[in-house]
Amino acid sequence: MIRLSLRMKSGLYVIGFTLFFVLTLMLAIGLGFNHFFYSMKKDSMIEASKEISEIYKEKQMDGENQFDLISQNIGAEILIIDNSQLVYSSRPGRRIFIGPPKNSQNVVVAVGKEAEAKAHQENVIQPKHIQEMLDLLKGRQPDEDELGKVKYYRPSETFQYFNLISRIEGPSYVLISQPVAPMQKTIGIVQHFIFTCGIIWLIIAVIGTILLTNKMVKPLLELKKISVAMTHLNFTQKWRGNNTDEIGELGNSLNTLSDQLNQALDELQKSNAKLKQQLDKAKEVEHMRKSFIFAVSHELKTPLAIIQGYAEGLDSLQSDEKTRQRYCKVIQNETIKMDNLVQSLLNLSRLETGAFKLEKMAFDFGALVDEAKARFARTVRKKDITMTWNLPSDMTAYGDPEQIDCIMSNFLSNAIDYTPQGKKITVLAEDIGQQYKVYIHNQGIQIPEEYQQRIWEPFYKVDTARSRNVQRTFGGHGLGLGIVAELVKLHDQTYGVYNTDDGVTFWFTIAKAKIE
């Protein structure tokens, strides 16, 4: 099947309609115009006879001029017979050359020598109105059936005419005769004119159709181009036309649809990216949870085994007091480690479920730091770490002292774990207006930037040179910094980490106590 474009279809439709209209008009002119034109002429002859009758009855002074005007208007010959007398003829000079003359006041009927000779020949065929005129002049009355009717006569191949005889009143009659030849010539002129105009109109229609279809189809082709681009998810192309019709409304609708689809696609891509990120994170969290369960199981298994062994030793061995005390001390230390792990799990669970409540108050941050110093002093000495403290002399903070102590303890234990033997840890705080900013810096291996946001996630541990081959004194199960992040956010404060030339610095903010 041949595929035609919209432009071609539109052009063919318009050209076909125009051609059909022109051919139909030409066919109608060729076949039906003759009958229509003859019918109009017959009607005009009947109307002329009525008008002549009215003028003749009223005996108007300029009646003869009016008769001449009527004759000229309809292009016919008019004769008026009254009481067997020819009172009017539309022929020039009012003379009719037929047979024996009869005189009247207005019209002369005369016969030339040649006409008279022809008139006496038997084979001469006179026109119908002439015969009727002669009969009326001789006093003969016409048939009533023929009065008021237009008749067609063709006495020869070259002569055709219409004839009408109508009674004016009493013995007065009007005869109207109109030759067909001028009518046929007029019809031919009209048909030729219509044919010429039809050809010209057809040419104009073809040219106009091409121009019109180009103008109408151009915006549709542009809309098609935009829709094809949209099917390929290209929403950059827009309708730029200024049409106010249905095409313009369609273009504006396409622009709106393009914007909405583009926005929906962007949102969908963002949602997919977030969903993928969440799925990746969920997988990683699941992996970390499994690793955590394994680590917790391992860390619980070791102290439980130690406690079990030392407890059995106490029960079965005959030992002195010093050995017994040493066994009890080991059991206590392992129990404390297990308790710390369990407490960390409980705290994390409470923070994640939102069941953790703060008891905020003003407190002396320096006193809290002094307790931390004493708590970690033995471990610091054991690793030969140099601790430097640089805090304001009067540092009154606002928050939950117990949880701030937990934050500091986690930061300090993390710094001690990752500070090599004989290196340095620095703790300092600065006044930044409505808050204090606390820094914990330790010398040692840095944290790669791609991991600096992940270390705050529970169960996450950086698998790099920083975490490998590190002898941890505290924790090691990946919960500390996760708990710190939740606690700081619960205080509506901020936290972070960054690398320095010789190590890593962790920081967090704490609100100042309001001075009343």
Coordinates of C-alpha atoms in Angstrom, one line a residue:
M1 CA 0.0 0.0 0.0
I2 CA 1.3 3.4 -1.0
R3 CA 1.9 5.6 2.1
L4 CA 1.0 9.2 1.4
S5 CA 2.1 12.1 3.7
L6 CA -0.4 14.5 5.2
R7 CA 0.7 17.2 2.9
M8 CA 0.1 15.0 -0.1
K9 CA -3.3 13.9 1.2
S10 CA -4.4 17.5 1.9
G11 CA -3.3 18.6 -1.6
L12 CA -5.0 15.7 -3.3
Y13 CA -8.2 16.3 -1.4
V14 CA -8.4 20.0 -2.2
I15 CA -7.3 19.5 -5.9
G16 CA -9.8 16.7 -6.3
F17 CA -12.6 18.7 -4.8
T18 CA -11.8 21.7 -7.0
L19 CA -11.5 19.5 -10.1
F20 CA -14.8 17.8 -9.3
F21 CA -16.5 21.2 -8.8
V22 CA -15.1 22.7 -12.0
L23 CA -16.0 19.6 -14.1
T24 CA -19.4 19.4 -12.6
L25 CA -20.0 23.1 -13.4
M26 CA -18.8 22.7 -16.9
L27 CA -20.9 19.6 -17.4
A28 CA -24.0 21.4 -16.1
I29 CA -23.3 24.4 -18.4
G30 CA -22.9 22.1 -21.4
L31 CA -25.9 19.9 -20.8
G32 CA -28.4 21.9 -18.8
F33 CA -27.7 25.5 -19.6
N34 CA -29.5 25.5 -23.0
H35 CA -32.8 24.4 -21.5
F36 CA -32.4 26.8 -18.5
F37 CA -31.5 29.7 -20.8
Y38 CA -34.4 28.9 -23.2
S39 CA -36.8 28.6 -20.3
M40 CA -35.7 32.1 -19.0
K41 CA -36.2 33.6 -22.5
K42 CA -39.7 32.1 -22.8
D43 CA -40.5 33.5 -19.4
S44 CA -39.2 36.9 -20.4
M45 CA -41.3 36.8 -23.6
I46 CA -44.5 36.0 -21.5
E47 CA -43.6 38.9 -19.0
A48 CA -43.0 41.2 -22.0
S49 CA -46.4 40.4 -23.5
K50 CA -48.1 41.2 -20.2
E51 CA -46.2 44.4 -19.9
I52 CA -47.1 45.4 -23.5
S53 CA -50.8 44.6 -22.8
E54 CA -50.8 46.9 -19.7
I55 CA -49.2 49.7 -21.6
Y56 CA -51.5 49.4 -24.6
K57 CA -54.6 49.3 -22.5
E58 CA -53.6 52.5 -20.7
K59 CA -53.1 54.2 -24.1
Q60 CA -49.9 55.9 -22.8
M61 CA -48.5 58.7 -25.0
D62 CA -45.0 57.2 -25.1
G63 CA -46.3 53.7 -25.6
E64 CA -44.4 53.3 -28.9
N65 CA -41.1 54.2 -27.2
Q66 CA -41.8 51.8 -24.4
F67 CA -42.6 49.0 -26.9
D68 CA -39.2 49.7 -28.6
L69 CA -37.4 49.5 -25.3
I70 CA -39.0 46.2 -24.4
S71 CA -38.1 44.8 -27.9
Q72 CA -34.5 45.9 -27.4
N73 CA -34.3 44.4 -23.9
I74 CA -35.5 40.9 -24.8
G75 CA -34.0 41.0 -28.3
A76 CA -37.3 40.1 -30.0
E77 CA -39.6 41.4 -32.8
I78 CA -42.9 42.7 -31.5
L79 CA -46.1 43.2 -33.6
I80 CA -49.5 44.6 -32.3
I81 CA -52.7 43.9 -34.3
D82 CA -55.9 45.8 -33.4
N83 CA -59.1 45.2 -35.3
S84 CA -57.3 43.7 -38.3
Q85 CA -54.9 46.6 -38.4
L86 CA -51.1 46.5 -37.7
V87 CA -50.7 49.3 -35.2
Y88 CA -47.1 48.7 -34.1
S89 CA -44.0 47.0 -35.5
S90 CA -40.6 46.9 -33.8
R91 CA -38.9 46.6 -37.2
P92 CA -36.9 49.6 -38.5
G93 CA -39.1 52.1 -40.4
R94 CA -42.1 50.2 -39.1
R95 CA -42.3 48.5 -42.5
I96 CA -43.0 44.9 -43.2
F97 CA -42.5 43.6 -46.7
I98 CA -44.9 40.7 -47.0
G99 CA -47.9 40.9 -49.3
P100 CA -50.7 43.3 -50.4
P101 CA -50.2 46.5 -48.3
K102 CA -52.6 47.6 -45.7
N103 CA -52.2 51.1 -44.4
S104 CA -52.6 52.3 -40.8
Q105 CA -51.8 55.4 -39.0
N106 CA -48.5 54.1 -37.6
V107 CA -47.4 51.2 -39.6
V108 CA -47.0 50.6 -43.3
V109 CA -47.2 47.1 -44.8
A110 CA -45.6 47.1 -48.2
V111 CA -44.3 44.6 -50.7
G112 CA -41.3 45.1 -52.9
K113 CA -41.2 43.7 -56.4
E114 CA -39.0 40.8 -55.4
A115 CA -40.8 40.1 -52.1
E116 CA -44.2 40.2 -53.8
A117 CA -43.1 37.7 -56.4
K118 CA -41.8 35.4 -53.7
A119 CA -45.0 35.8 -51.7
H120 CA -47.1 34.5 -54.5
Q121 CA -45.0 31.4 -54.9
E122 CA -46.6 28.4 -53.3
N123 CA -43.5 26.9 -51.9
V124 CA -42.6 30.0 -49.8
I125 CA -42.7 29.2 -46.0
Q126 CA -43.5 32.3 -44.0
P127 CA -42.4 32.6 -40.3
K128 CA -45.2 31.7 -37.9
H129 CA -45.7 35.2 -36.5
I130 CA -45.9 36.6 -40.1
Q131 CA -48.6 34.0 -40.9
E132 CA -50.4 34.8 -37.7
M133 CA -50.2 38.5 -38.5
L134 CA -51.6 38.0 -42.0
D135 CA -54.4 35.9 -40.6
L136 CA -55.2 38.6 -38.1
L137 CA -55.1 41.3 -40.8
K138 CA -57.6 39.2 -42.8
G139 CA -59.9 39.0 -39.7
R140 CA -59.2 35.4 -38.8
Q141 CA -59.1 34.6 -35.1
P142 CA -56.2 32.5 -33.6
D143 CA -56.8 29.2 -31.7
E144 CA -57.5 29.8 -28.1
D145 CA -55.1 26.9 -27.1
E146 CA -52.2 28.8 -28.7
L147 CA -52.8 32.1 -26.9
G148 CA -50.2 33.0 -24.2
K149 CA -47.9 30.0 -25.0
V150 CA -44.4 30.2 -26.3
K151 CA -43.9 27.8 -29.3
Y152 CA -40.6 26.7 -30.9
Y153 CA -40.4 26.6 -34.6
R154 CA -37.7 25.4 -37.0
P155 CA -38.8 26.1 -40.6
S156 CA -35.3 25.3 -41.9
E157 CA -31.9 24.0 -40.7
T158 CA -30.5 27.5 -40.4
F159 CA -33.5 29.3 -39.0
Q160 CA -35.1 28.6 -35.5
Y161 CA -37.2 30.9 -33.4
F162 CA -39.7 31.2 -30.5
N163 CA -43.1 32.6 -31.2
L164 CA -45.8 33.9 -28.8
I165 CA -49.3 35.3 -29.6
S166 CA -51.3 36.8 -26.8
R167 CA -54.6 38.7 -26.6
I168 CA -54.4 42.2 -25.2
E169 CA -58.2 42.6 -25.1
G170 CA -61.1 42.1 -27.5
P171 CA -59.8 41.9 -31.1
S172 CA -56.3 43.3 -30.2
Y173 CA -53.3 41.0 -30.1
V174 CA -49.6 41.1 -29.6
L175 CA -47.1 38.9 -31.4
I176 CA -43.6 38.4 -30.2
S177 CA -41.0 36.5 -32.2
Q178 CA -37.4 35.8 -31.0
P179 CA -34.8 34.0 -33.2
V180 CA -32.8 31.2 -31.5
A181 CA -29.5 31.9 -33.2
P182 CA -28.5 34.8 -31.0
M183 CA -29.4 32.7 -27.9
Q184 CA -27.2 29.9 -29.1
K185 CA -24.4 32.3 -29.7
T186 CA -24.8 33.7 -26.2
I187 CA -24.9 30.2 -24.7
G188 CA -21.7 29.4 -26.5
I189 CA -20.0 32.5 -25.2
V190 CA -21.1 31.7 -21.7
Q191 CA -19.9 28.1 -21.9
H192 CA -16.6 29.3 -23.3
F193 CA -16.2 31.8 -20.5
I194 CA -17.1 29.2 -17.9
F195 CA -14.6 26.7 -19.4
T196 CA -11.8 29.4 -19.4
C197 CA -12.6 30.5 -15.9
G198 CA -12.6 26.8 -14.7
I199 CA -9.2 26.2 -16.2
I200 CA -7.8 29.4 -14.6
W201 CA -9.5 28.5 -11.3
L202 CA -8.1 25.0 -11.4
I203 CA -4.5 26.3 -11.9
I204 CA -5.0 28.9 -9.1
A205 CA -6.4 26.1 -6.9
V206 CA -3.4 23.9 -7.5
I207 CA -1.0 26.6 -6.7
G208 CA -3.0 27.8 -3.7
T209 CA -3.4 24.2 -2.4
I210 CA 0.4 23.7 -2.5
L211 CA 1.0 27.0 -0.6
L212 CA -1.9 26.4 1.8
T213 CA -0.9 22.7 2.6
N214 CA 2.7 23.8 3.1
K215 CA 1.6 26.4 5.6
M216 CA -0.8 24.1 7.4
V217 CA 1.4 21.0 7.4
K218 CA 4.6 22.8 8.5
P219 CA 3.5 23.2 12.2
L220 CA 2.2 19.6 12.2
L221 CA 5.6 18.3 11.0
E222 CA 7.2 20.3 13.7
L223 CA 4.9 18.8 16.3
K224 CA 5.7 15.3 14.8
K225 CA 9.4 16.0 15.3
I226 CA 8.8 17.0 18.9
S227 CA 6.7 13.9 19.6
V228 CA 9.4 11.6 18.0
A229 CA 12.0 13.3 20.2
M230 CA 9.8 12.6 23.3
T231 CA 9.5 9.0 22.4
H232 CA 13.3 8.9 22.6
L233 CA 13.1 10.6 26.0
N234 CA 14.5 13.8 24.6
F235 CA 12.5 16.7 26.2
T236 CA 14.7 19.6 25.1
Q237 CA 12.8 20.3 21.9
K238 CA 9.8 22.7 22.4
W239 CA 7.0 24.1 20.4
R240 CA 7.9 27.7 19.4
G241 CA 4.9 28.6 17.3
N242 CA 2.5 31.5 18.1
N243 CA -0.6 29.9 16.7
T244 CA -3.8 30.6 18.6
D245 CA -5.8 27.8 16.9
E246 CA -6.1 24.1 17.7
I247 CA -2.5 23.5 16.5
G248 CA -1.2 26.1 18.9
E249 CA -3.2 24.5 21.7
L250 CA -1.8 21.1 20.7
G251 CA 1.8 22.5 20.7
N252 CA 1.3 24.1 24.1
S253 CA -0.1 20.8 25.4
L254 CA 3.0 19.0 24.1
N255 CA 5.2 21.5 25.8
T256 CA 3.4 21.0 29.1
L257 CA 3.4 17.2 28.7
S258 CA 7.2 17.3 27.8
D259 CA 7.9 19.3 31.0
Q260 CA 5.8 17.0 33.2
L261 CA 7.4 13.9 31.7
N262 CA 10.9 15.4 32.0
Q263 CA 10.1 16.3 35.7
A264 CA 8.6 12.8 36.3
L265 CA 11.6 11.1 34.7
D266 CA 14.1 13.2 36.7
E267 CA 12.2 12.4 39.9
L268 CA 12.0 8.7 38.9
Q269 CA 15.8 8.6 38.2
K270 CA 16.4 10.3 41.6
S271 CA 14.1 7.9 43.3
N272 CA 15.8 5.0 41.6
A273 CA 19.2 6.3 42.6
K274 CA 18.0 6.7 46.2
L275 CA 16.4 3.3 46.1
K276 CA 19.6 1.8 44.8
Q277 CA 21.6 3.6 47.4
Q278 CA 19.2 2.4 50.1
L279 CA 19.4 -1.2 48.7
D280 CA 23.2 -1.0 48.6
K281 CA 23.2 0.4 52.1
A282 CA 20.8 -2.2 53.3
K283 CA 23.0 -4.9 51.9
E284 CA 26.0 -3.4 53.5
V285 CA 24.2 -3.0 56.8
E286 CA 23.1 -6.6 56.6
H287 CA 26.7 -7.6 55.9
M288 CA 27.9 -5.5 58.8
R289 CA 25.2 -6.9 61.1
K290 CA 26.4 -10.4 60.2
S291 CA 30.0 -9.4 60.7
F292 CA 28.9 -7.7 64.0
I293 CA 27.1 -10.8 65.2
F294 CA 30.2 -12.9 64.3
A295 CA 32.5 -10.3 66.1
V296 CA 30.2 -10.1 69.2
S297 CA 30.0 -13.9 69.3
H298 CA 33.7 -14.1 69.1
E299 CA 34.2 -11.4 71.7
L300 CA 31.6 -12.9 74.0
K301 CA 33.1 -16.4 73.5
T302 CA 36.6 -15.4 74.6
P303 CA 35.7 -13.8 77.9
L304 CA 33.2 -16.5 78.6
A305 CA 35.8 -19.1 78.0
I306 CA 38.2 -17.2 80.2
I307 CA 35.7 -16.8 83.0
Q308 CA 34.7 -20.5 82.8
G309 CA 38.4 -21.6 82.9
Y310 CA 39.3 -19.4 85.8
A311 CA 36.1 -20.2 87.7
E312 CA 36.9 -23.9 87.3
G313 CA 40.4 -23.2 88.5
L314 CA 39.1 -21.5 91.6
D315 CA 36.8 -24.5 92.2
S316 CA 39.3 -27.3 91.7
L317 CA 42.8 -25.9 92.2
Q318 CA 44.4 -25.8 95.6
S319 CA 45.8 -22.3 95.4
D320 CA 47.0 -19.6 97.7
E321 CA 45.3 -16.4 98.4
K322 CA 47.4 -14.5 95.9
T323 CA 46.5 -16.8 93.0
R324 CA 42.8 -16.7 94.0
Q325 CA 42.8 -13.0 93.9
R326 CA 44.5 -12.9 90.5
Y327 CA 41.9 -15.4 89.2
C328 CA 39.1 -13.2 90.5
K329 CA 40.6 -10.1 89.0
V330 CA 40.7 -11.7 85.6
I331 CA 37.1 -12.8 85.9
Q332 CA 36.0 -9.2 86.9
N333 CA 37.9 -7.6 84.0
E334 CA 36.3 -10.0 81.4
T335 CA 32.9 -9.4 83.0
I336 CA 33.4 -5.6 82.6
K337 CA 34.2 -6.0 78.9
M338 CA 31.1 -8.1 78.4
D339 CA 29.0 -5.5 80.3
N340 CA 30.4 -2.7 78.2
L341 CA 29.5 -4.5 75.0
V342 CA 25.9 -5.3 76.2
Q343 CA 25.5 -1.6 77.3
S344 CA 26.6 -0.4 73.9
L345 CA 24.1 -2.7 72.2
L346 CA 21.3 -1.4 74.5
N347 CA 22.2 2.2 74.0
L348 CA 22.2 1.9 70.3
S349 CA 18.9 0.1 70.3
R350 CA 17.4 2.9 72.4
L351 CA 18.8 5.6 70.2
E352 CA 17.5 4.0 67.0
T353 CA 14.0 3.5 68.4
G354 CA 13.8 7.0 69.9
A355 CA 13.3 5.7 73.4
F356 CA 16.4 7.5 74.6
K357 CA 15.6 10.6 76.7
L358 CA 18.1 13.2 77.7
E359 CA 18.3 15.0 81.1
K360 CA 19.8 18.3 80.2
M361 CA 21.3 20.6 82.7
A362 CA 24.2 23.0 83.2
F363 CA 27.4 21.2 84.3
D364 CA 31.1 21.8 84.5
F365 CA 32.7 20.3 81.4
G366 CA 36.2 20.6 83.1
A367 CA 35.2 18.3 85.9
L368 CA 33.8 15.8 83.4
V369 CA 37.2 15.9 81.6
D370 CA 39.1 15.4 84.9
E371 CA 37.1 12.1 85.5
A372 CA 38.0 11.0 81.9
K373 CA 41.7 11.8 82.6
A374 CA 41.7 9.5 85.6
R375 CA 39.7 6.8 83.8
F376 CA 42.2 6.5 80.9
A377 CA 45.4 7.4 82.8
R378 CA 46.5 3.8 83.3
T379 CA 46.0 2.9 79.6
V380 CA 47.8 6.1 78.4
R381 CA 50.8 5.3 80.5
K382 CA 50.8 1.7 79.4
K383 CA 51.0 2.8 75.7
D384 CA 53.4 5.6 76.5
I385 CA 51.0 8.2 74.9
T386 CA 51.5 11.9 75.6
M387 CA 48.2 13.6 76.5
T388 CA 47.8 17.4 76.1
W389 CA 44.7 19.1 77.4
N390 CA 43.9 22.7 76.4
L391 CA 40.5 23.8 77.8
P392 CA 39.0 27.1 79.0
S393 CA 39.4 27.6 82.7
D394 CA 35.7 28.1 83.1
M395 CA 33.7 25.9 80.7
T396 CA 30.1 25.5 81.8
A397 CA 28.2 23.5 79.2
Y398 CA 24.5 22.6 78.8
G399 CA 23.4 19.0 78.1
D400 CA 23.1 15.6 79.6
P401 CA 26.3 15.1 81.5
E402 CA 26.2 11.3 81.4
Q403 CA 25.7 11.2 77.6
I404 CA 28.4 13.9 77.1
D405 CA 30.7 11.8 79.1
C406 CA 29.8 8.8 76.9
I407 CA 30.7 11.0 73.8
M408 CA 34.0 12.0 75.3
S409 CA 34.8 8.4 76.4
N410 CA 34.1 7.0 72.9
F411 CA 36.3 9.7 71.2
L412 CA 39.1 9.2 73.7
S413 CA 39.0 5.4 73.6
N414 CA 39.0 5.6 69.8
A415 CA 42.0 7.9 69.8
I416 CA 43.9 5.7 72.2
D417 CA 43.2 2.6 70.2
Y418 CA 44.5 4.2 66.9
T419 CA 47.5 6.1 68.4
P420 CA 50.8 4.2 68.0
Q421 CA 53.1 3.6 70.9
G422 CA 54.9 6.8 72.1
K423 CA 52.7 9.2 70.0
K424 CA 50.6 12.1 71.1
I425 CA 46.9 12.9 71.7
T426 CA 45.7 16.5 72.0
V427 CA 42.3 17.6 73.5
L428 CA 41.3 21.2 73.2
A429 CA 38.2 23.3 73.2
E430 CA 37.4 26.8 71.8
D431 CA 34.6 29.3 72.4
I432 CA 32.6 29.9 69.2
G433 CA 29.8 32.1 70.6
Q434 CA 26.8 30.1 71.7
Q435 CA 28.7 26.9 71.7
Y436 CA 32.0 25.2 72.5
K437 CA 33.9 23.3 69.9
V438 CA 35.8 20.3 71.2
Y439 CA 38.7 18.7 69.2
I440 CA 40.3 15.3 69.9
H441 CA 43.4 14.9 67.7
N442 CA 45.6 11.8 67.6
Q443 CA 48.8 11.2 65.7
G444 CA 48.8 8.1 63.5
I445 CA 47.3 6.7 60.2
Q446 CA 44.8 9.0 58.5
I447 CA 41.2 8.0 57.4
P448 CA 40.6 8.1 53.6
E449 CA 38.1 10.8 52.7
E450 CA 35.7 8.3 51.0
Y451 CA 35.3 6.6 54.4
Q452 CA 34.9 9.7 56.6
Q453 CA 31.1 9.8 56.3
R454 CA 30.7 6.0 56.7
I455 CA 32.5 5.7 60.0
W456 CA 29.5 7.2 61.8
E457 CA 27.3 4.4 60.7
P458 CA 26.7 1.6 63.3
F459 CA 28.6 -1.6 62.6
Y460 CA 30.8 0.0 60.0
K461 CA 34.6 -0.4 60.3
V462 CA 37.1 0.9 57.8
D463 CA 39.0 -2.0 56.3
T464 CA 42.3 -0.1 55.7
A465 CA 45.8 0.2 57.1
R466 CA 44.3 2.3 59.9
S467 CA 42.2 -0.6 61.2
R468 CA 44.3 -3.6 60.3
N469 CA 47.0 -4.8 62.8
V470 CA 45.8 -2.4 65.5
Q471 CA 45.9 -3.7 69.1
R472 CA 42.7 -2.3 70.5
T473 CA 42.3 -1.7 74.1
F474 CA 38.6 -0.6 73.9
G475 CA 35.7 -1.9 71.8
G476 CA 36.5 -2.8 68.3
H477 CA 32.9 -3.8 67.5
G478 CA 32.0 -0.7 65.4
L479 CA 29.4 0.8 67.7
G480 CA 31.2 3.6 69.4
L481 CA 31.2 6.3 66.7
G482 CA 27.6 5.3 65.7
I483 CA 26.5 6.0 69.3
V484 CA 28.4 9.3 69.3
A485 CA 26.7 10.5 66.2
E486 CA 23.2 9.7 67.5
L487 CA 23.9 11.3 70.9
V488 CA 25.4 14.5 69.3
K489 CA 22.3 14.8 67.0
L490 CA 20.1 14.2 70.0
H491 CA 21.7 17.3 71.6
D492 CA 21.0 19.3 68.4
Q493 CA 24.7 19.7 67.9
T494 CA 27.2 18.9 65.1
Y495 CA 30.2 16.6 64.7
G496 CA 32.8 15.7 62.1
V497 CA 36.3 14.4 61.3
Y498 CA 39.2 15.5 59.1
N499 CA 42.8 14.5 58.4
T500 CA 45.8 16.5 59.5
D501 CA 49.4 16.3 58.4
D502 CA 50.3 13.8 61.2
G503 CA 47.0 12.2 62.1
V504 CA 43.2 12.6 62.5
T505 CA 41.0 15.1 64.3
F506 CA 37.5 14.4 65.6
W507 CA 35.3 17.2 66.8
F508 CA 31.9 18.0 68.2
T509 CA 30.0 21.0 69.5
I510 CA 28.3 21.4 72.9
A511 CA 25.9 24.2 73.9
K512 CA 26.9 26.8 76.5
A513 CA 25.0 27.1 79.6
K514 CA 22.9 30.3 79.7
I515 CA 24.1 32.8 82.3
E516 CA 21.2 34.0 84.4

